[in-house]
């Protein structure tokens, strides 16, 4: 498959994509049933 972002996204293979980049977020056991993380970024704002 190589490391083509589109291929990994289409197949839901994010783990192997980020593993190949050594750029994974590995939290270890959390003791909760929360399986998702959301991260947001906001660019500068414009004042009116």
mmCIF file of C-alpha atoms in Angstrom:
data_model
loop_
_atom_site.group_PDB
_atom_site.id
_atom_site.type_symbol
_atom_site.label_atom_id
_atom_site.label_comp_id
_atom_site.label_asym_id
_atom_site.label_seq_id
_atom_site.Cartn_x
_atom_site.Cartn_y
_atom_site.Cartn_z
ATOM 1 C CA UNK A 1 0.000 0.000 0.000
ATOM 2 C CA UNK A 2 2.934 2.384 0.549
ATOM 3 C CA UNK A 3 2.420 5.429 2.698
ATOM 4 C CA UNK A 4 -0.083 7.342 0.566
ATOM 5 C CA UNK A 5 -2.418 9.295 2.903
ATOM 6 C CA UNK A 6 -5.468 8.866 0.643
ATOM 7 C CA UNK A 7 -5.107 5.065 0.587
ATOM 8 C CA UNK A 8 -4.890 4.862 4.370
ATOM 9 C CA UNK A 9 -7.848 7.211 4.795
ATOM 10 C CA UNK A 10 -9.988 5.249 2.330
ATOM 11 C CA UNK A 11 -9.213 1.971 4.130
ATOM 12 C CA UNK A 12 -9.369 3.374 7.691
ATOM 13 C CA UNK A 13 -5.745 2.398 8.313
ATOM 14 C CA UNK A 14 -4.584 5.387 10.336
ATOM 15 C CA UNK A 15 -2.524 3.255 12.744
ATOM 16 C CA UNK A 16 -0.218 1.872 10.060
ATOM 17 C CA UNK A 17 0.058 5.298 8.392
ATOM 18 C CA UNK A 18 1.247 7.052 11.545
ATOM 19 C CA UNK A 19 3.327 4.046 12.633
ATOM 20 C CA UNK A 20 5.349 4.340 9.411
ATOM 21 C CA UNK A 21 5.962 8.015 10.247
ATOM 22 C CA UNK A 22 6.809 7.249 13.913
ATOM 23 C CA UNK A 23 4.196 9.898 14.701
ATOM 24 C CA UNK A 24 1.550 7.997 16.672
ATOM 25 C CA UNK A 25 -0.324 9.193 19.734
ATOM 26 C CA UNK A 26 -0.090 6.255 22.145
ATOM 27 C CA UNK A 27 -1.850 6.920 25.435
ATOM 28 C CA UNK A 28 -1.729 3.483 27.019
ATOM 29 C CA UNK A 29 -4.529 2.204 29.273
ATOM 30 C CA UNK A 30 -6.810 5.006 30.474
ATOM 31 C CA UNK A 31 -9.252 2.999 32.549
ATOM 32 C CA UNK A 32 -12.200 4.541 30.707
ATOM 33 C CA UNK A 33 -14.352 3.520 27.783
ATOM 34 C CA UNK A 34 -13.685 6.739 25.853
ATOM 35 C CA UNK A 35 -12.260 5.759 22.474
ATOM 36 C CA UNK A 36 -12.225 9.038 20.561
ATOM 37 C CA UNK A 37 -10.150 12.178 20.792
ATOM 38 C CA UNK A 38 -10.984 15.468 19.115
ATOM 39 C CA UNK A 39 -8.373 18.125 18.512
ATOM 40 C CA UNK A 40 -9.223 21.481 17.009
ATOM 41 C CA UNK A 41 -7.088 24.319 15.749
ATOM 42 C CA UNK A 42 -8.281 27.818 15.035
ATOM 43 C CA UNK A 43 -6.338 30.214 12.861
ATOM 44 C CA UNK A 44 -6.277 33.925 13.671
ATOM 45 C CA UNK A 45 -9.539 35.797 13.953
ATOM 46 C CA UNK A 46 -10.779 38.892 12.188
ATOM 47 C CA UNK A 47 -12.460 41.652 14.183
ATOM 48 C CA UNK A 48 -15.292 43.562 12.599
#
